[in-house]
Short mmCIF file of C-alpha atoms in Angstrom, two decimals:
data_model
loop_
_atom_site.label_atom_id
_atom_site.label_comp_id
_atom_site.label_asym_id
_atom_site.label_seq_id
_atom_site.Cartn_x
_atom_site.Cartn_y
_atom_site.Cartn_z
CA MET A 263 -7.61 -18.05 -4.57
CA THR A 264 -9.17 -17.47 -7.18
CA ASN A 265 -10.25 -20.79 -8.70
CA LEU A 266 -14.25 -21.51 -5.66
CA THR A 267 -16.98 -21.81 -7.34
CA ALA A 268 -19.58 -19.26 -7.26
CA GLU A 269 -21.68 -21.34 -4.48
CA GLN A 270 -18.26 -21.59 -2.62
CA ARG A 271 -17.17 -18.18 -2.28
CA LEU A 272 -20.77 -17.16 -1.43
CA LEU A 273 -20.51 -19.26 1.33
CA GLY A 274 -16.89 -18.49 2.38
CA ARG A 275 -18.00 -14.89 2.52
CA GLU A 276 -21.65 -16.27 4.66
CA ASN A 277 -18.93 -17.56 7.41
CA ALA A 278 -17.16 -15.09 7.89
CA ASN A 279 -20.23 -12.51 8.64
CA ARG A 280 -21.08 -15.73 10.92
CA ALA A 281 -18.29 -15.98 12.77
CA LEU A 282 -17.74 -11.64 12.62
CA GLY A 283 -21.52 -11.63 14.56
CA MET A 284 -24.07 -9.17 14.13
CA SER A 285 -21.67 -5.77 15.44
CA ARG A 286 -18.53 -6.24 13.46
CA ARG A 287 -20.26 -7.58 10.20
CA ASP A 288 -22.61 -4.47 10.66
CA TRP A 289 -19.90 -2.17 11.28
CA LEU A 290 -18.01 -3.60 8.01
CA ALA A 291 -20.85 -2.72 6.06
CA ALA A 292 -21.14 0.59 7.39
CA ALA A 293 -18.45 1.14 5.96
CA ALA A 294 -18.74 0.20 2.64
CA ALA A 295 -21.95 2.12 2.31
CA ALA A 296 -20.47 5.39 4.36
CA PRO A 297 -17.31 6.05 4.42
CA ALA A 298 -17.57 8.56 7.18
CA MET A 299 -18.26 5.65 9.63
CA GLY A 300 -14.65 4.92 9.65
CA ALA A 301 -14.55 7.92 12.21
CA TYR A 302 -15.59 6.24 14.56
CA TYR A 303 -15.01 2.88 13.69
CA PHE A 304 -11.08 3.61 14.42
CA GLY A 305 -11.99 5.73 17.63
CA TYR A 306 -11.34 9.64 15.77
CA ASN A 307 -15.23 10.51 15.88
CA LYS A 308 -15.57 13.46 17.35
CA GLY A 309 -13.76 14.35 14.66
CA LEU A 310 -11.56 18.24 14.69
CA GLY A 311 -14.94 19.83 16.85
CA ASP A 312 -13.99 23.61 16.87
CA LYS A 313 -10.93 23.63 15.55
CA PRO A 314 -10.39 24.32 11.27
CA PRO A 315 -9.12 21.83 9.21
CA VAL A 316 -5.53 21.27 9.38
CA LYS A 317 -4.63 22.81 6.08
CA ALA A 318 -1.94 20.72 3.09
CA ALA A 319 -0.02 20.57 0.72
CA ILE A 320 0.47 17.65 -1.50
CA ILE A 321 3.84 16.96 -3.73
CA GLY A 322 4.06 14.44 -6.13
CA THR A 323 1.03 14.30 -7.88
CA GLY A 324 0.77 11.01 -10.08
CA ASP A 325 -1.23 7.60 -10.03
CA GLU A 326 -0.61 7.93 -5.59
CA GLY A 327 -1.38 11.74 -5.86
CA CYS A 328 -4.18 12.07 -7.19
CA GLN A 329 -5.35 8.21 -7.72
CA ALA A 330 -5.51 7.88 -3.65
CA MET A 331 -4.25 11.28 -1.80
CA ILE A 332 -6.01 14.48 -3.53
CA ARG A 333 -9.27 11.77 -5.14
CA PHE A 334 -9.71 10.00 -1.35
CA HIS A 335 -8.58 12.87 0.86
CA ASN A 336 -12.07 14.71 3.53
CA ARG A 337 -11.66 18.17 3.48
CA ASP A 338 -13.75 18.90 6.65
CA TYR A 339 -10.27 16.91 8.39
CA MET A 340 -7.73 17.54 5.80
CA ASN A 341 -7.61 21.10 3.45
CA ILE A 342 -5.27 20.88 1.04
CA ILE A 343 -4.48 24.48 -0.54
CA GLY A 344 -2.22 23.83 -3.07
CA PHE A 345 0.53 21.41 -4.67
CA CYS A 346 3.89 20.74 -6.18
CA ASP A 347 5.37 18.35 -9.45
CA VAL A 348 7.69 19.30 -11.99
CA ARG A 349 5.92 17.46 -14.59
CA PRO A 350 3.63 19.81 -17.11
CA SER A 351 1.07 16.83 -17.23
CA GLN A 352 1.42 15.48 -13.64
CA GLN A 353 0.72 19.29 -13.08
CA GLU A 354 -2.81 19.52 -15.61
CA ARG A 355 -4.52 15.88 -14.25
CA ALA A 356 -4.72 17.47 -10.90
CA ARG A 357 -6.41 20.41 -11.79
CA LYS A 358 -8.38 17.86 -12.52
CA GLU A 359 -8.51 16.24 -9.68
CA PHE A 360 -9.50 18.80 -7.71
CA ALA A 361 -12.15 19.99 -9.89
CA ASN A 362 -13.53 16.52 -9.77
CA HIS A 363 -13.85 16.25 -5.83
CA LYS A 364 -16.75 16.44 -4.78
CA GLN A 365 -16.25 19.35 -2.26
CA TYR A 366 -13.79 21.82 -3.71
CA GLY A 367 -16.51 23.96 -6.58
CA GLU A 368 -15.01 25.45 -9.51
CA ALA A 369 -13.59 28.23 -7.56
CA ASP A 370 -12.41 26.24 -5.62
CA ALA A 371 -9.69 24.40 -7.44
CA LYS A 372 -9.06 26.83 -9.53
CA ALA A 373 -8.01 28.74 -5.92
CA VAL A 374 -5.69 25.33 -5.51
CA LYS A 375 -1.72 26.76 -4.84
CA GLN A 376 0.09 25.38 -7.33
CA TYR A 377 4.44 25.48 -5.87
CA GLN A 378 7.29 26.70 -8.99
CA THR A 379 9.38 24.38 -6.27
CA LYS A 380 9.14 22.67 -3.25
CA GLU A 381 10.94 25.48 -1.23
CA GLU A 382 8.45 27.59 -2.18
CA MET A 383 5.40 24.80 -0.40
CA TYR A 384 7.78 25.23 2.10
CA ASN A 385 7.67 28.43 3.63
CA ASP A 386 4.58 28.59 2.66
CA PRO A 387 2.58 29.82 6.38
CA ASP A 388 -0.30 28.56 5.80
CA VAL A 389 0.38 25.00 5.55
CA GLU A 390 0.37 23.05 8.16
CA VAL A 391 1.60 19.13 6.92
CA VAL A 392 3.48 18.89 4.12
CA ILE A 393 1.33 14.70 2.15
CA ILE A 394 4.39 13.21 0.09
CA ALA A 395 3.58 11.51 -3.08
CA LEU A 396 7.44 11.28 -4.91
CA PRO A 397 9.24 8.52 -6.61
CA LEU A 398 10.89 6.82 -3.79
CA TRP A 399 14.26 8.01 -3.92
CA LEU A 400 12.90 11.72 -2.57
CA HIS A 401 10.78 10.32 0.12
CA ALA A 402 13.53 11.07 3.06
CA PRO A 403 15.28 13.93 1.74
CA VAL A 404 11.61 15.83 1.36
CA ALA A 405 10.11 15.17 4.60
CA ILE A 406 13.31 15.27 6.04
CA GLU A 407 13.32 19.00 4.35
CA ALA A 408 9.69 19.76 5.52
CA MET A 409 10.24 19.04 8.40
CA LYS A 410 12.68 20.95 9.29
CA ALA A 411 10.95 23.15 8.11
CA GLY A 412 8.26 23.40 11.06
CA LYS A 413 5.49 20.56 8.66
CA HIS A 414 4.20 17.41 10.29
CA VAL A 415 4.40 15.19 6.84
CA PHE A 416 2.55 11.91 5.68
CA THR A 417 4.48 9.67 2.96
CA GLU A 418 3.09 7.55 0.74
CA LYS A 419 4.83 3.86 0.80
CA LEU A 420 7.55 2.83 0.39
CA MET A 421 8.91 5.42 3.63
CA ALA A 422 12.56 5.75 2.28
CA HIS A 423 14.75 3.84 -0.64
CA SER A 424 17.08 2.84 2.12
CA ILE A 425 16.86 1.81 5.92
CA GLY A 426 19.25 4.51 7.21
CA GLU A 427 16.76 6.82 5.03
CA CYS A 428 14.03 5.32 7.50
CA LYS A 429 15.25 5.85 10.52
CA GLU A 430 16.74 9.16 10.23
CA MET A 431 13.03 10.85 9.43
CA CYS A 432 11.92 8.87 12.46
CA ARG A 433 14.57 10.21 14.43
CA VAL A 434 14.39 14.21 13.06
CA ALA A 435 10.24 13.56 13.76
CA ARG A 436 10.69 14.17 17.39
CA GLU A 437 13.64 16.69 17.19
CA THR A 438 11.16 18.74 15.29
CA ASN A 439 7.89 17.77 17.80
CA LYS A 440 6.81 16.72 14.51
CA LEU A 441 4.03 14.25 13.54
CA LEU A 442 5.20 11.33 10.91
CA ALA A 443 3.12 8.55 9.46
CA VAL A 444 3.19 6.52 6.26
CA GLY A 445 0.46 5.49 3.69
CA HIS A 446 0.33 2.17 4.96
CA GLN A 447 -3.65 2.26 4.31
CA ARG A 448 -4.08 -1.39 5.94
CA HIS A 449 -3.94 -0.82 8.65
CA TYR A 450 -7.15 1.81 8.31
CA SER A 451 -9.06 -1.56 6.30
CA ALA A 452 -12.02 -2.04 8.52
CA LEU A 453 -12.03 -5.82 6.43
CA TYR A 454 -8.54 -6.41 7.62
CA ASP A 455 -9.36 -4.93 11.45
CA ASN A 456 -11.44 -7.16 11.05
CA ALA A 457 -9.95 -10.14 10.01
CA ASN A 458 -7.28 -9.96 12.44
CA PHE A 459 -10.80 -10.06 15.00
CA LEU A 460 -10.82 -14.00 13.65
CA LEU A 461 -7.40 -14.50 13.74
CA ASN A 462 -6.73 -13.25 17.41
CA ASN A 463 -9.54 -15.32 18.51
CA GLY A 464 -8.42 -18.84 17.64
CA VAL A 465 -10.61 -18.97 15.16
CA LEU A 466 -8.25 -21.16 12.86
CA GLY A 467 -6.21 -22.32 15.37
CA GLU A 468 -2.92 -23.27 15.07
CA VAL A 469 -1.74 -20.87 12.26
CA ARG A 470 1.51 -22.53 10.52
CA HIS A 471 1.59 -20.60 6.68
CA ILE A 472 0.68 -18.16 5.51
CA ARG A 473 0.11 -18.15 2.06
CA ALA A 474 0.12 -13.39 -0.17
CA LEU A 475 0.80 -12.96 -3.50
CA TRP A 476 0.22 -9.93 -6.01
CA HIS A 477 -0.14 -11.88 -9.49
CA ARG A 478 -0.75 -9.39 -11.58
CA ASN A 479 -0.56 -10.39 -16.12
CA ASN A 480 2.06 -6.82 -17.70
CA ALA A 481 2.77 -9.81 -20.51
CA GLN A 482 0.08 -8.96 -23.42
CA PRO A 483 1.59 -6.72 -25.76
CA LYS A 484 0.60 -3.96 -27.71
CA VAL A 485 -1.28 -3.95 -30.81
CA ALA A 486 0.77 -1.40 -33.61
CA ARG A 487 -2.03 1.28 -34.61
CA ASP A 488 -2.44 3.80 -37.78
CA LYS A 489 -2.51 7.61 -37.45
CA ALA A 490 -6.27 6.48 -37.43
CA GLY A 491 -5.89 4.48 -34.79
CA ASN A 492 -7.03 1.37 -36.17
CA PRO A 493 -4.96 -1.77 -35.71
CA VAL A 494 -2.38 -2.05 -37.88
CA TYR A 495 -2.18 -5.54 -39.14
CA ASP A 496 0.63 -8.29 -41.50
CA LEU A 497 -1.17 -8.70 -44.60
CA ALA A 498 0.89 -12.33 -45.07
CA THR A 499 -0.75 -14.06 -42.17
CA GLY A 500 -3.42 -11.50 -41.09
CA LEU A 501 -1.74 -11.16 -37.51
CA PRO A 502 -1.82 -8.09 -35.63
CA GLN A 503 1.08 -6.46 -35.77
CA TYR A 504 2.80 -5.52 -31.90
CA GLN A 505 4.22 -1.85 -31.07
CA ARG A 506 8.07 -2.19 -30.84
CA ASP A 507 11.07 -0.27 -29.08
CA ASP A 508 13.81 1.63 -30.35
CA LYS A 509 16.02 -1.26 -29.71
CA GLY A 510 13.37 -3.35 -31.55
CA ASN A 511 12.21 -5.05 -28.48
CA ILE A 512 7.57 -5.92 -28.53
CA VAL A 513 6.08 -2.47 -26.31
CA TYR A 514 3.86 -4.75 -23.79
CA GLN A 515 1.14 -3.64 -21.58
CA ASP A 516 3.13 -2.95 -18.59
CA SER A 517 1.78 -0.01 -16.60
CA TRP A 518 5.11 0.65 -14.90
CA LYS A 519 6.90 1.17 -18.17
CA ARG A 520 4.90 4.50 -19.49
CA PRO A 521 5.38 6.62 -22.98
CA TYR A 522 6.75 10.23 -22.65
CA PRO A 523 3.41 12.57 -22.36
CA ASP A 524 4.13 15.81 -24.93
CA ALA A 525 3.79 17.97 -21.97
CA ASP A 526 6.96 16.53 -20.41
CA LYS A 527 9.36 16.45 -22.85
CA GLY A 528 10.93 19.14 -22.60
CA ILE A 529 11.69 18.89 -19.29
CA ASP A 530 15.20 20.12 -17.73
CA TYR A 531 15.67 15.89 -16.14
CA ALA A 532 19.00 16.47 -14.92
CA ALA A 533 18.18 19.47 -13.09
CA CYS A 534 15.36 17.63 -11.52
CA GLY A 535 19.02 15.18 -10.61
CA TYR A 536 17.23 12.28 -12.92
CA LYS A 537 19.68 10.74 -15.27
CA SER A 538 17.73 10.61 -18.06
CA LEU A 539 13.17 11.62 -19.22
CA ASP A 540 12.78 7.66 -18.73
CA GLU A 541 14.64 8.05 -14.90
CA LEU A 542 12.31 10.13 -14.44
CA ILE A 543 9.03 9.12 -16.07
CA ASN A 544 9.22 5.52 -15.50
CA TRP A 545 11.59 5.62 -12.11
CA ARG A 546 10.05 2.28 -11.01
CA LEU A 547 12.24 1.20 -12.99
CA TYR A 548 15.27 2.04 -11.94
CA ASN A 549 17.16 0.87 -8.68
CA ARG A 550 18.55 4.14 -8.21
CA THR A 551 15.05 6.01 -7.98
CA GLY A 552 12.64 2.58 -6.64
CA ALA A 553 12.74 -1.03 -4.72
CA GLY A 554 11.28 -2.71 -7.28
CA LEU A 555 7.92 -5.26 -6.39
CA MET A 556 8.33 -5.56 -2.32
CA ALA A 557 8.92 -1.80 -2.05
CA GLU A 558 6.12 -0.58 -4.45
CA LEU A 559 2.75 -4.08 -3.49
CA GLY A 560 5.11 -6.82 -1.43
CA SER A 561 5.74 -4.08 1.39
CA HIS A 562 1.66 -3.70 1.77
CA GLN A 563 1.27 -7.41 2.03
CA LEU A 564 4.58 -8.41 4.27
CA ASP A 565 2.95 -4.92 6.50
CA ALA A 566 -0.15 -7.02 6.61
CA CYS A 567 0.88 -10.30 7.39
CA SER A 568 3.50 -9.03 10.63
CA ILE A 569 -0.02 -7.10 11.64
CA PHE A 570 -1.88 -10.79 11.56
CA LEU A 571 1.13 -12.35 13.54
CA GLY A 572 1.32 -9.97 16.23
CA LYS A 573 2.51 -7.30 14.42
CA LYS A 574 6.17 -9.92 15.53
CA HIS A 575 9.30 -9.53 13.65
CA PRO A 576 10.33 -11.49 11.16
CA ILE A 577 13.99 -13.68 11.96
CA ALA A 578 14.80 -14.14 8.89
CA VAL A 579 14.20 -13.91 4.85
CA THR A 580 15.09 -15.90 1.73
CA GLY A 581 14.23 -14.93 -1.91
CA VAL A 582 14.25 -15.44 -5.76
CA GLY A 583 13.82 -12.98 -8.33
CA GLY A 584 14.68 -11.39 -11.57
CA ASN A 585 13.88 -10.13 -14.23
CA PHE A 586 12.43 -12.72 -16.09
CA PHE A 587 10.46 -11.84 -18.92
CA TYR A 588 11.10 -8.25 -20.07
CA LYS A 589 13.79 -7.31 -22.32
CA ASP A 590 13.93 -3.89 -22.28
CA GLY A 591 17.10 -2.69 -19.79
CA ARG A 592 14.99 -1.96 -16.39
CA GLU A 593 16.41 -3.02 -13.63
CA VAL A 594 14.19 -3.47 -11.42
CA ASP A 595 12.99 -7.43 -11.28
CA ASP A 596 9.87 -8.83 -13.32
CA HIS A 597 9.18 -11.77 -10.87
CA ILE A 598 9.85 -12.42 -7.22
CA PHE A 599 9.53 -15.11 -4.92
CA THR A 600 10.28 -14.76 -1.15
CA MET A 601 10.31 -16.93 1.97
CA TYR A 602 9.82 -15.87 5.76
CA GLU A 603 10.24 -16.83 8.70
CA PHE A 604 8.60 -15.85 11.97
CA PRO A 605 8.12 -16.05 15.52
CA GLY A 606 5.55 -19.02 17.28
CA GLU A 607 4.49 -18.83 19.98
CA ALA A 608 7.11 -21.03 21.58
CA GLU A 609 10.85 -20.18 21.34
CA LYS A 610 11.46 -22.62 18.50
CA ASP A 611 8.23 -22.42 16.57
CA ARG A 612 7.85 -21.30 12.96
CA VAL A 613 4.73 -18.86 10.82
CA VAL A 614 6.18 -19.56 7.08
CA VAL A 615 4.97 -16.59 5.15
CA THR A 616 5.64 -17.18 1.53
CA TYR A 617 5.30 -13.96 -1.51
CA SER A 618 5.41 -13.94 -4.85
CA SER A 619 5.11 -11.19 -7.25
CA ILE A 620 5.09 -11.68 -11.14
CA ASN A 621 3.79 -9.79 -14.07
CA THR A 622 3.25 -12.76 -16.77
CA ASN A 623 -0.29 -14.09 -14.13
CA SER A 624 -2.88 -12.86 -13.62
CA PHE A 625 -5.34 -15.78 -12.30
CA ASP A 626 -4.23 -15.65 -8.61
CA GLY A 627 -5.40 -12.08 -8.62
CA PHE A 628 -4.00 -10.23 -4.80
CA GLY A 629 -4.52 -11.35 -1.43
CA GLU A 630 -3.44 -13.23 1.88
CA GLN A 631 -4.43 -17.04 2.85
CA ILE A 632 -4.14 -17.77 6.26
CA MET A 633 -4.01 -21.55 6.62
CA GLY A 634 -5.17 -22.52 10.71
CA SER A 635 -5.42 -25.34 11.60
CA LYS A 636 -9.62 -24.92 12.45
CA GLY A 637 -10.43 -23.18 9.36
CA THR A 638 -8.79 -21.38 6.28
CA MET A 639 -9.08 -16.91 5.29
CA ILE A 640 -8.04 -15.48 2.77
CA VAL A 641 -8.60 -11.47 2.24
CA TYR A 642 -8.83 -11.16 -1.06
CA GLN A 643 -7.31 -7.93 -2.92
CA GLU A 644 -9.20 -5.76 -0.28
CA LYS A 645 -12.31 -6.53 -0.87
CA GLU A 646 -13.86 -9.36 1.28
CA ILE A 647 -12.93 -11.67 3.74
CA LEU A 648 -13.78 -15.59 2.76
CA LEU A 649 -13.95 -18.12 6.18
CA PHE A 650 -14.20 -21.94 5.84
CA LYS A 651 -13.18 -24.70 8.18
CA GLU A 652 -11.45 -27.51 8.01
CA ALA A 653 -13.12 -30.86 7.50
CA GLY A 654 -10.63 -33.59 8.56
CA PRO A 655 -6.93 -34.05 9.08
CA ALA A 656 -6.52 -32.98 5.75
CA ALA A 657 -9.22 -31.87 3.22
CA LEU A 658 -9.97 -28.08 3.25
CA SER A 659 -13.71 -27.86 3.36
CA LYS A 660 -15.54 -25.53 0.71
CA THR A 661 -19.15 -26.57 0.51
CA THR A 662 -19.06 -26.59 4.52
CA SER A 663 -21.26 -23.90 6.08
CA VAL A 664 -20.62 -22.73 9.73
CA THR A 665 -22.45 -21.08 12.89
CA VAL A 666 -20.69 -19.72 16.02
CA ASP A 667 -21.39 -20.52 18.92
CA THR A 668 -19.33 -18.18 21.65
CA GLN A 669 -16.91 -19.97 24.50
CA ASN A 670 -15.56 -17.48 26.88
CA LYS A 671 -16.80 -14.58 24.54
CA LYS A 672 -14.36 -15.62 21.43
CA PRO A 673 -16.34 -16.94 17.97
CA VAL A 674 -15.93 -20.88 17.77
CA LEU A 675 -16.47 -22.43 14.71
CA GLU A 676 -18.77 -25.41 13.90
CA THR A 677 -19.77 -27.71 11.62
CA SER A 678 -23.49 -27.07 10.37
CA PRO A 679 -25.40 -28.25 7.46
CA SER A 680 -24.74 -25.89 3.95
CA THR A 681 -27.05 -23.18 3.31
CA ALA A 682 -25.18 -22.31 -0.11
CA GLY A 683 -27.63 -20.44 -3.05
CA PRO A 684 -29.45 -18.26 -2.93
CA SER A 685 -31.54 -18.02 0.16
CA ALA A 686 -27.90 -17.84 1.22
CA ALA A 687 -27.50 -14.09 0.07
CA THR A 688 -29.49 -12.86 1.55
CA ALA A 689 -27.50 -13.41 4.63
CA ILE A 690 -24.36 -10.99 3.51
CA GLY A 691 -26.40 -8.27 2.81
CA GLY A 692 -24.65 -5.41 1.98
CA LEU A 693 -21.45 -6.89 1.69
CA ALA A 694 -21.96 -8.89 -1.67
CA THR A 695 -21.59 -6.17 -3.54
CA ALA A 696 -20.42 -3.13 -2.00
CA ASP A 697 -16.72 -2.79 -1.02
CA PRO A 698 -15.75 -1.27 1.70
CA SER A 699 -13.40 1.62 2.17
CA ARG A 700 -9.15 0.79 1.58
CA GLY A 701 -8.59 3.13 4.16
CA TYR A 702 -6.70 6.33 1.97
CA ARG A 703 -8.83 8.40 3.20
CA GLU A 704 -8.64 6.98 6.62
CA GLU A 705 -5.48 7.69 7.45
CA LEU A 706 -5.95 11.13 6.34
CA GLU A 707 -8.25 12.28 8.18
CA HIS A 708 -6.24 10.35 11.36
CA PHE A 709 -3.56 12.11 10.75
CA ALA A 710 -4.98 15.74 11.30
CA TYR A 711 -7.58 14.68 14.24
CA CYS A 712 -3.71 13.73 15.24
CA VAL A 713 -2.15 17.41 14.44
CA ARG A 714 -5.61 19.16 16.30
CA HIS A 715 -5.47 16.80 18.54
CA GLY A 716 -2.09 15.45 20.72
CA ASP A 717 -0.42 17.72 22.72
CA SER A 718 2.20 20.03 20.24
CA SER A 719 3.88 20.90 23.03
CA ASN A 720 5.04 17.36 22.71
CA TYR A 721 3.11 15.24 20.02
CA HIS A 722 6.00 12.18 20.35
CA ALA A 723 4.91 11.55 23.92
CA ASP A 724 1.13 11.81 23.64
CA THR A 725 0.32 8.13 22.93
CA ASP A 726 -3.21 9.08 22.74
CA HIS A 727 -3.04 10.80 19.68
CA GLN A 728 -0.68 8.74 16.94
CA PRO A 729 -0.62 8.29 13.66
CA ARG A 730 -1.89 3.91 13.20
CA CYS A 731 1.26 3.88 11.10
CA ARG A 732 3.89 6.34 12.36
CA GLY A 733 7.32 6.14 11.38
CA GLU A 734 8.32 3.48 13.65
CA VAL A 735 5.82 1.58 12.30
CA ALA A 736 6.54 2.19 8.43
CA LEU A 737 10.84 1.43 9.47
CA ALA A 738 10.39 -2.08 9.95
CA ASP A 739 7.77 -2.01 6.82
CA ALA A 740 10.79 -1.09 5.14
CA VAL A 741 13.99 -3.31 7.06
CA ILE A 742 11.28 -6.43 5.69
CA ALA A 743 10.78 -5.52 2.18
CA LEU A 744 14.77 -3.77 1.57
CA THR A 745 16.23 -6.66 3.13
CA THR A 746 14.17 -9.39 1.08
CA ASN A 747 15.61 -7.38 -2.08
CA ILE A 748 19.16 -7.91 -0.98
CA ALA A 749 18.40 -11.44 0.09
CA MET A 750 17.20 -11.84 -3.23
CA ARG A 751 20.21 -9.72 -5.00
CA GLU A 752 23.29 -11.79 -3.28
CA ASN A 753 21.39 -15.18 -3.31
CA ARG A 754 20.84 -16.06 0.15
CA ARG A 755 19.04 -16.63 4.16
CA ILE A 756 19.38 -13.15 6.30
CA GLU A 757 18.06 -13.06 9.27
CA PHE A 758 17.05 -10.10 10.76
CA ASP A 759 18.17 -8.40 13.16
CA PRO A 760 16.60 -6.39 15.94
CA LYS A 761 18.15 -3.08 16.56
CA TRP A 762 17.36 -3.16 12.54
CA PHE A 763 14.25 -1.98 13.33
CA ASP A 764 14.95 0.53 16.11
CA TYR A 765 15.07 4.32 15.22
CA ALA A 766 17.73 4.53 17.40
CA SER A 767 20.01 2.54 16.52
CA ASP A 768 22.87 3.21 13.43
CA ALA A 769 22.52 -1.11 13.04
CA THR A 770 21.07 -1.20 9.15
CA PRO A 771 21.53 -4.21 6.68
CA ASP A 772 22.51 -2.05 3.72
CA GLY A 773 25.03 0.10 6.14
CA SER A 774 22.74 2.94 5.00
CA THR A 775 23.03 6.27 7.29
CA VAL A 776 23.34 9.59 5.56
CA VAL A 777 20.34 11.16 3.73
CA ALA A 778 21.70 12.59 0.17
CA ASN A 779 21.14 15.47 -1.40
CA ARG A 780 19.12 14.94 -4.47
CA GLY A 781 17.56 18.35 -5.12
#
């Protein structure tokens, strides 16, 4: 996906800009330059009006809690007034994140409440929304408790640890008349919305294959260091020595396996429901507390592919996954390779989506490549859209520029001589250097907008004020991700039952129905 020259990448970006047209291209550029433009783009531009910001509390202040939810929230829409986390290191991290937020002064940051328990947070009458950024296994029990305590809930993805839990969350949201949204942020990405616009207008022609991937290299050994922080070398070979764990295994620079902060070593992890301190800190590595690469990464990209294909549900999935590299006792797969059969236009038509997530090579990065009979579109790392026209029966043209005519008010690709080169950079405008918003800010803003402007007598009947990734939408993403895990674990092809996607049905692929009490 990255094996394009600088000139080809420039040309692909210019082609996408031309196909999008002036209006959409300028909106995308404006959204990159001014995050507040997201309100206009996604239709909540009247803001909260004379209504006050929604008051929220966040539970879980790790990576997603701090680097996404706290960092990107707009206090004019959602005012986070408190937080809760059992780990002292994360409590300190949250304090620093609030202090660095441009909408919190020093005094305001110090005034943010720190709840000692989740029950204390539920019982705070000032809290209207609970934002959940906890380990996956806790999403459902905390969301359900919060809604029953009278709070609206915004939870990070994946929606829950099992499909039965997801369905129960949807039901409780209706029973309690509370809004429920899940943080699949591509629903609030102007970049993905523009890519979908091109696809839906037939720019690519007949699409029969989408290749999605998230490739990282977490296979680099950590160099051993002395007390002064200097690298340690083998005196005989002159080569660096590597860090090793207590079993003698090499320690790698893996973002999912982290050392224990000193501040957290005294935690009573059993009282928090964990079997070990490692399960608490490195919860993504355990099947009981996480759901692996499909939950953490694949769910985002299968969500995008489903949107590209008209929000259709897949027909079947097959896959191979395993712990092929790490020998450190982790339970979740470190490499996965999957294939999905999506319905096409006719009954027997199929669109095949492949997805891979690996930990030993980062050459391709991450993104989606949509292949059509007229052209190919690449959405690369949530930053840019690249568009190339098919030059012939079997060749992808990476050196042909395209112009766009309008036929029946739809963009249509037509070949013209290439103009790639220094002069083409001008046509790209701000998109050459400005990254568009990834949607974190917008998803929280719109959630607050729905809370304030929705029909409080029956939020779920008010179709004009629904989060773009409400519970029912996120349920489908969870069904795809968690069913894929079953297919890989049992080494079989699984056909999706439409009842699995219906929150009102008890049917699930894993037999899950009950949310366990998890402390």
